[in-house]
Coordinates of N, CA, C and O and ligand atoms in Angstrom, one line a residue:
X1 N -5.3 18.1 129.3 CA -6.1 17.5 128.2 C -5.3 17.6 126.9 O -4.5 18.5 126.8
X2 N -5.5 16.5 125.6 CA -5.0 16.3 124.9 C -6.0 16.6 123.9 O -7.2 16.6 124.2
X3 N -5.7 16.8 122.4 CA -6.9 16.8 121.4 C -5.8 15.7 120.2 O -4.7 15.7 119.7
X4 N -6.8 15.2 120.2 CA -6.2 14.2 118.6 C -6.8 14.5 118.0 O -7.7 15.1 118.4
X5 N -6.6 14.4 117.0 CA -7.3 14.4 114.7 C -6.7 13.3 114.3 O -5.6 12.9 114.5
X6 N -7.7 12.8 113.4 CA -7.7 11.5 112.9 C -8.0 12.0 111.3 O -8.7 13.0 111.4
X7 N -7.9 11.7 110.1 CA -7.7 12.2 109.2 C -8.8 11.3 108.5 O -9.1 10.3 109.1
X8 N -9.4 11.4 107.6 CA -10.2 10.5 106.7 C -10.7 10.7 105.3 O -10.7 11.9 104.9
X9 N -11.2 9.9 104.5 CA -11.2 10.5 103.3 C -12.5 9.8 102.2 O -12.2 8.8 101.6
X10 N -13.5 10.2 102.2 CA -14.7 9.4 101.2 C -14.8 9.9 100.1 O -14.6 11.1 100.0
X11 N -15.1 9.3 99.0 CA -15.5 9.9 97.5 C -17.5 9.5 97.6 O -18.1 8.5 97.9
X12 N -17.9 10.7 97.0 CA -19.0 10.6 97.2 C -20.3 11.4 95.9 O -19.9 12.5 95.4
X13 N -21.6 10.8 95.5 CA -22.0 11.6 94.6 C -22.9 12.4 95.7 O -22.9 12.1 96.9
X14 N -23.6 13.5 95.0 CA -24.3 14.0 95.6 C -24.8 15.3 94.7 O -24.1 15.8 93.8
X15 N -26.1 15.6 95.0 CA -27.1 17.0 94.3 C -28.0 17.8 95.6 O -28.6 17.4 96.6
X16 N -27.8 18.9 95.2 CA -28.5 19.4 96.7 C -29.8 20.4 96.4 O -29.8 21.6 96.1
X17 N -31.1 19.2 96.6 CA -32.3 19.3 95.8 C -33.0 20.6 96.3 O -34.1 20.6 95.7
X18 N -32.9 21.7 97.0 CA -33.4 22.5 97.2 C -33.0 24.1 96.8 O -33.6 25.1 97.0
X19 N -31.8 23.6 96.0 CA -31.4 25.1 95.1 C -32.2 25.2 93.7 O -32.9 24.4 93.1
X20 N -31.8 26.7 93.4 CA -32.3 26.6 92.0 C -31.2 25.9 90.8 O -30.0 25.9 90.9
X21 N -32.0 25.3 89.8 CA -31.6 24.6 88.6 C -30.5 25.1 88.2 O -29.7 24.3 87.7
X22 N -30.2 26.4 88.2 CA -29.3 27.0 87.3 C -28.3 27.0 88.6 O -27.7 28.1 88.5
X23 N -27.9 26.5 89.6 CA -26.9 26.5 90.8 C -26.3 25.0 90.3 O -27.0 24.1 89.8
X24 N -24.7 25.0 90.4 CA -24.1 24.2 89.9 C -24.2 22.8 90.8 O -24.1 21.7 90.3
X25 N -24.5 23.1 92.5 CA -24.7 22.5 93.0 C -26.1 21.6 93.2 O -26.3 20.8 94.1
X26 N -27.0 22.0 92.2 CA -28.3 21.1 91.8 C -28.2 20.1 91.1 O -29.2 19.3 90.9
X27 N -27.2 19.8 90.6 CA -27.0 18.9 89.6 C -26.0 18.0 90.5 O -25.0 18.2 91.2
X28 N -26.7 16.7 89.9 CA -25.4 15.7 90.7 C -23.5 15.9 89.9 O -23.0 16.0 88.8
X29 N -23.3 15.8 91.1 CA -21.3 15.9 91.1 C -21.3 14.8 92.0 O -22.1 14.1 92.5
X30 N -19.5 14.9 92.0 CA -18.8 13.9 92.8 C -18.0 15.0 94.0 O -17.8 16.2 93.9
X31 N -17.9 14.3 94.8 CA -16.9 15.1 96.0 C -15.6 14.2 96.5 O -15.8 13.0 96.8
X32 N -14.5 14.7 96.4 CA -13.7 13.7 97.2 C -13.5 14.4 98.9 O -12.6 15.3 99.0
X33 N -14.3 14.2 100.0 CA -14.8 14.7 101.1 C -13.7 14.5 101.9 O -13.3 13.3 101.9
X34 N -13.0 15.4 102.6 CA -11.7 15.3 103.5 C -12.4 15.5 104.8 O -12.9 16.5 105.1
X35 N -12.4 14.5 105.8 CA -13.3 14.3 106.9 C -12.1 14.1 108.0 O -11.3 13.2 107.9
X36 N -11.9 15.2 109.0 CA -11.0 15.2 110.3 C -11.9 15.4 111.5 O -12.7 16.2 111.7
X37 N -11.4 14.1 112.2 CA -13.0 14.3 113.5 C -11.1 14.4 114.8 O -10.0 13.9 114.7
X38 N -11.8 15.3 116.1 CA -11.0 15.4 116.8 C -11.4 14.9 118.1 O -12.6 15.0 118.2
X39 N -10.9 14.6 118.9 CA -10.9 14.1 120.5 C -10.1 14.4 121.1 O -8.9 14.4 121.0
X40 N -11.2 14.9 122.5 CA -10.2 15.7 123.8 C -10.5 15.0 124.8 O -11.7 14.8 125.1
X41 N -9.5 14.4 125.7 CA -9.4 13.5 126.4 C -8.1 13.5 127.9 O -7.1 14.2 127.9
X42 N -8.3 12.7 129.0 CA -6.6 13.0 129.5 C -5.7 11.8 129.0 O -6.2 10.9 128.4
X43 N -4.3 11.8 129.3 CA -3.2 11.1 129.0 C -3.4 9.6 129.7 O -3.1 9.7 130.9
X44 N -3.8 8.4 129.2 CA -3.5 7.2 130.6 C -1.8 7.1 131.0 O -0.7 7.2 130.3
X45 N -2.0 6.8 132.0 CA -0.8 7.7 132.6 C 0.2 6.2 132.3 O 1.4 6.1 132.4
X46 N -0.5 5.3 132.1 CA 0.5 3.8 131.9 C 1.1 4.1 130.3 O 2.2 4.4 129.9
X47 N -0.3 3.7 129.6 CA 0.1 3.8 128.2 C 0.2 5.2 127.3 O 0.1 5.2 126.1
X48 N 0.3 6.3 128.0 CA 0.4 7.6 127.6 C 0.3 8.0 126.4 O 1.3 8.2 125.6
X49 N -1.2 8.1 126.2 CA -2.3 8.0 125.1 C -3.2 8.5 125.6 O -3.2 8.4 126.8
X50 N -4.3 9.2 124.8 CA -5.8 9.4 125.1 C -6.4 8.3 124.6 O -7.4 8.0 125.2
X51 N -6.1 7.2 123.1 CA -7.0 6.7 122.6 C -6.1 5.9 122.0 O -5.0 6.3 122.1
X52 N -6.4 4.7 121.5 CA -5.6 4.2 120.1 C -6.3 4.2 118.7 O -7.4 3.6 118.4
X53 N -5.4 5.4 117.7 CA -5.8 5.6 116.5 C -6.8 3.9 116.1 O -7.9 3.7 115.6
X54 N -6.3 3.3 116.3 CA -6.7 1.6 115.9 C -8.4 1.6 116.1 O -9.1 1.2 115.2
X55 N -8.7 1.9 117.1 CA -9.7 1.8 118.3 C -11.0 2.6 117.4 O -12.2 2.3 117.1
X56 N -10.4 3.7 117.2 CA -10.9 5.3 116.5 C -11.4 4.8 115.1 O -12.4 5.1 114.6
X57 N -10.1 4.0 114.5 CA -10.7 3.8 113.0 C -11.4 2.8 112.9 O -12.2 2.8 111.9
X58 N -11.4 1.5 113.8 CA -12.6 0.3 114.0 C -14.0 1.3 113.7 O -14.7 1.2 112.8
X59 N -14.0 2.0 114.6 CA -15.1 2.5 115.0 C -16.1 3.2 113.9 O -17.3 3.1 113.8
X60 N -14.8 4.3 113.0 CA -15.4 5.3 112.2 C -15.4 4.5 111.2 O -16.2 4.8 110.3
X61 N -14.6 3.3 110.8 CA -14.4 2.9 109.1 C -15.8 2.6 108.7 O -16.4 3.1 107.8
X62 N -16.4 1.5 109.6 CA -17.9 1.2 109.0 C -19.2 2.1 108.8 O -20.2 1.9 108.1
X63 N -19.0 3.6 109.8 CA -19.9 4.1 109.5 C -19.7 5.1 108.1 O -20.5 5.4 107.2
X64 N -18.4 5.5 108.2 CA -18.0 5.9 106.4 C -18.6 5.1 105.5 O -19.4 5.4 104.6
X65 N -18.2 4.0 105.7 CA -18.8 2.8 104.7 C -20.3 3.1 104.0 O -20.6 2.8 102.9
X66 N -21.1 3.6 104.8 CA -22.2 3.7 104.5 C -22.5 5.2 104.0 O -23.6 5.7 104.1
X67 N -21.4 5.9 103.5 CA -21.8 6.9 103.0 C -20.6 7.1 101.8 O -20.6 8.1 101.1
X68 N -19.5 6.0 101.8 CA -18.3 6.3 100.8 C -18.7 5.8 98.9 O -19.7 5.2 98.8
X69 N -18.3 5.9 98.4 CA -18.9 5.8 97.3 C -20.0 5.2 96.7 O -20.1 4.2 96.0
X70 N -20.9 6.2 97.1 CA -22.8 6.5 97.3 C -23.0 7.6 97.2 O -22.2 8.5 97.2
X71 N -24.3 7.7 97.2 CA -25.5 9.1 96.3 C -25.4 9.5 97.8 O -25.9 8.7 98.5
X72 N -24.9 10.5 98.4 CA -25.3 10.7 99.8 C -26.8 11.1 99.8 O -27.4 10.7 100.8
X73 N -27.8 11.7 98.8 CA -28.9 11.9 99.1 C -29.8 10.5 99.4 O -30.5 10.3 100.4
X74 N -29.7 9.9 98.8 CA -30.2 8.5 99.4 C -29.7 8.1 101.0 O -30.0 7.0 101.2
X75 N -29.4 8.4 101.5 CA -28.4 7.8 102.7 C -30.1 8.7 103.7 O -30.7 9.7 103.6
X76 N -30.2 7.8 104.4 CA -31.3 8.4 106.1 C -30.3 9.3 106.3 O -29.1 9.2 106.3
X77 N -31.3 10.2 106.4 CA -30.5 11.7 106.9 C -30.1 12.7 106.3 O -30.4 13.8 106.6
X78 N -29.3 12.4 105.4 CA -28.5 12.8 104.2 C -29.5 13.4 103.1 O -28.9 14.0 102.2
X79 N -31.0 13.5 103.0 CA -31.6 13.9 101.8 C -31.2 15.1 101.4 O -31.4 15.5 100.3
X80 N -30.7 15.9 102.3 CA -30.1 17.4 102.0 C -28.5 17.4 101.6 O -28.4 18.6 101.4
X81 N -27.8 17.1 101.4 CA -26.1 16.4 101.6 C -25.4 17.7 101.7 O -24.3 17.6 101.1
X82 N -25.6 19.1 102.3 CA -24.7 20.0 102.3 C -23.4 19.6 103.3 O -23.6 18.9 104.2
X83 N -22.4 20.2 103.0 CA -21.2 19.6 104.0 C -21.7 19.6 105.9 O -21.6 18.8 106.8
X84 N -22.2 20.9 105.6 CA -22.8 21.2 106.9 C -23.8 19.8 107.5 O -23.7 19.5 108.7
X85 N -24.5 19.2 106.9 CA -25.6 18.0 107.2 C -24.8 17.1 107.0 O -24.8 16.4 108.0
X86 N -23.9 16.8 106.1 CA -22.5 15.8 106.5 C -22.0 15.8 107.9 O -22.1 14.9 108.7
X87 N -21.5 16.7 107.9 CA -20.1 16.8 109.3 C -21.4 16.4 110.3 O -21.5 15.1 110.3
X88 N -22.1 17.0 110.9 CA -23.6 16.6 111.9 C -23.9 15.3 111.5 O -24.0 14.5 112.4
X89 N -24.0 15.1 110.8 CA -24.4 12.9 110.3 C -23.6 12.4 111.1 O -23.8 12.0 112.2
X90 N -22.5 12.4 110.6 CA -20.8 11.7 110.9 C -21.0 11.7 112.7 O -21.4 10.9 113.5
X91 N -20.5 13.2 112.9 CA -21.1 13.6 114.9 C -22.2 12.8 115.2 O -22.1 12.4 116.4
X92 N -23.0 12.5 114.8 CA -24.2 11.8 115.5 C -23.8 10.0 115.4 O -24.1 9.0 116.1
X93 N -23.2 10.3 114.5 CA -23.0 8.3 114.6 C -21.9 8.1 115.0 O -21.6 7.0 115.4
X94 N -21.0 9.0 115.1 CA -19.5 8.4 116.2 C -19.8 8.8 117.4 O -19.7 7.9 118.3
X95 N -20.2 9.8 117.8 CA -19.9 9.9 119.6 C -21.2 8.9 120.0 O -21.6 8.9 121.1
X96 N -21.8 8.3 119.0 CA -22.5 7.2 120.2 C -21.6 6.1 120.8 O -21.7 5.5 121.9
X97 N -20.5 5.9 119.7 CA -19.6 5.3 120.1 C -18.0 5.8 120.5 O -17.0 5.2 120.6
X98 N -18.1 6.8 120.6 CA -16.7 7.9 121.1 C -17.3 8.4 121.9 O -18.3 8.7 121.2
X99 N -17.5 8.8 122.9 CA -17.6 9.8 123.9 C -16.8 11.2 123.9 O -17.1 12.4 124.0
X100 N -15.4 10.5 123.6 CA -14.4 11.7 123.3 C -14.6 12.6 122.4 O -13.9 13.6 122.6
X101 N -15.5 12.7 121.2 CA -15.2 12.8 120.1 C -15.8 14.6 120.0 O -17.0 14.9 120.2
X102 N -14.8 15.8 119.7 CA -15.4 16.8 119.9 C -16.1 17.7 118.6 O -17.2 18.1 118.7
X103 N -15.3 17.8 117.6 CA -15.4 18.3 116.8 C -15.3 17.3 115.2 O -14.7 16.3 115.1
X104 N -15.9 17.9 114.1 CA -16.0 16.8 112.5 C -16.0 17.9 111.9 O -17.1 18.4 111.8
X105 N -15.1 18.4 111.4 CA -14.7 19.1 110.2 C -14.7 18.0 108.7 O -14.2 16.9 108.6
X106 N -15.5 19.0 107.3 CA -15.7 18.2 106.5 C -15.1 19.6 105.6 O -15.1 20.8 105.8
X107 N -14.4 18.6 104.2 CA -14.1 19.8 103.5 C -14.5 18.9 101.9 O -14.2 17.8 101.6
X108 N -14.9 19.5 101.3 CA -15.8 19.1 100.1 C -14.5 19.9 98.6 O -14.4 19.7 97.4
X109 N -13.9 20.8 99.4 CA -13.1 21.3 98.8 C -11.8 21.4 98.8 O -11.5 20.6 99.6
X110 N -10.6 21.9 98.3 CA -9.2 22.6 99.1 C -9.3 23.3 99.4 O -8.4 23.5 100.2
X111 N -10.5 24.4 99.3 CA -10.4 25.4 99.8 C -11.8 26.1 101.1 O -12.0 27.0 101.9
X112 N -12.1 25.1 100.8 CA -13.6 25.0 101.8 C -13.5 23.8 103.0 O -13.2 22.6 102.9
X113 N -13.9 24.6 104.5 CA -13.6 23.6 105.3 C -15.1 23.8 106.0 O -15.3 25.0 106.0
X114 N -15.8 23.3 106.4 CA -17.0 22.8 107.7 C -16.9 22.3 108.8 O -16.5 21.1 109.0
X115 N -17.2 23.2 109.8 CA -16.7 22.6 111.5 C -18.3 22.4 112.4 O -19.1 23.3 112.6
X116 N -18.3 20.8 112.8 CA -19.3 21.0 113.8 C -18.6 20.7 115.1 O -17.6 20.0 115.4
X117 N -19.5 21.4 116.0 CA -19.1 20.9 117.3 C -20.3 20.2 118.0 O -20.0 20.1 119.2
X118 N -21.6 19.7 117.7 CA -22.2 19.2 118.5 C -23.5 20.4 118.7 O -24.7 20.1 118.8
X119 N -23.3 21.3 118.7 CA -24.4 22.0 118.9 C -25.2 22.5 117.7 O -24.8 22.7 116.5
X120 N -26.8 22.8 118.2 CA -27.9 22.9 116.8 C -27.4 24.0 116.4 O -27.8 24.5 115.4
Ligands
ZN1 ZN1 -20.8 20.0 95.7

């Protein structure tokens, strides 16, 4: 088995309406969101590949689209926008179309990373 990462990258606003007022994260900001989704797969033994990056980014660009420079609280689903309800958004709208797709790490920060794997 092989694992790929595919690298991605959205700028996004966002306020996260359920803290208190005086939390810095109540107040709308901007994020520039560092989004790496991975896939485990075997080698095709002709074209000795799991996937074509090409294939991967058809797939993921348009659903970014719908959350790249936007309120993510507005977005279905999104009314909470913590990275954690990010990375799970993202997971639910690619592996309907990736099978492969195992894990969505989101990082809101340099120094902050969020990993889902599919499970609640
Ligand atoms: Zn924030």
């Amino acid at each position: 088995m092989i694992e790929l990462k595919q690298h991605f990258q959205i700028e996004s606003a966002r306020f996260l309406p359920h803290l208190d007022s005086a939390h810095p994260c109540s107040r709308m900001h901007g994020h520039s969101f560092k989004i790496i989704l991975t896939f485990k797969g075997t080698v095709h033994p002709k074209l000795g590949w799991v996937m074509d990056y090409n294939d991967i980014s058809n797939v993921v660009k348009p659903i970014l689209e719908k959350i790249d420079h936007r309120v993510l609280n507005e977005v279905p689903g999104l009314e909470n926008p913590t990275s954690e309800m990010l990375a799970k958004w993202i997971y639910e709208q690619v592996i309907k179309k990736i099978p492969l797709l195992t894990e969505v790490n989101v990082s809101e920060t340099a120094q902050t990373e969020c990993l889902y794997r599919g499970e609640t």
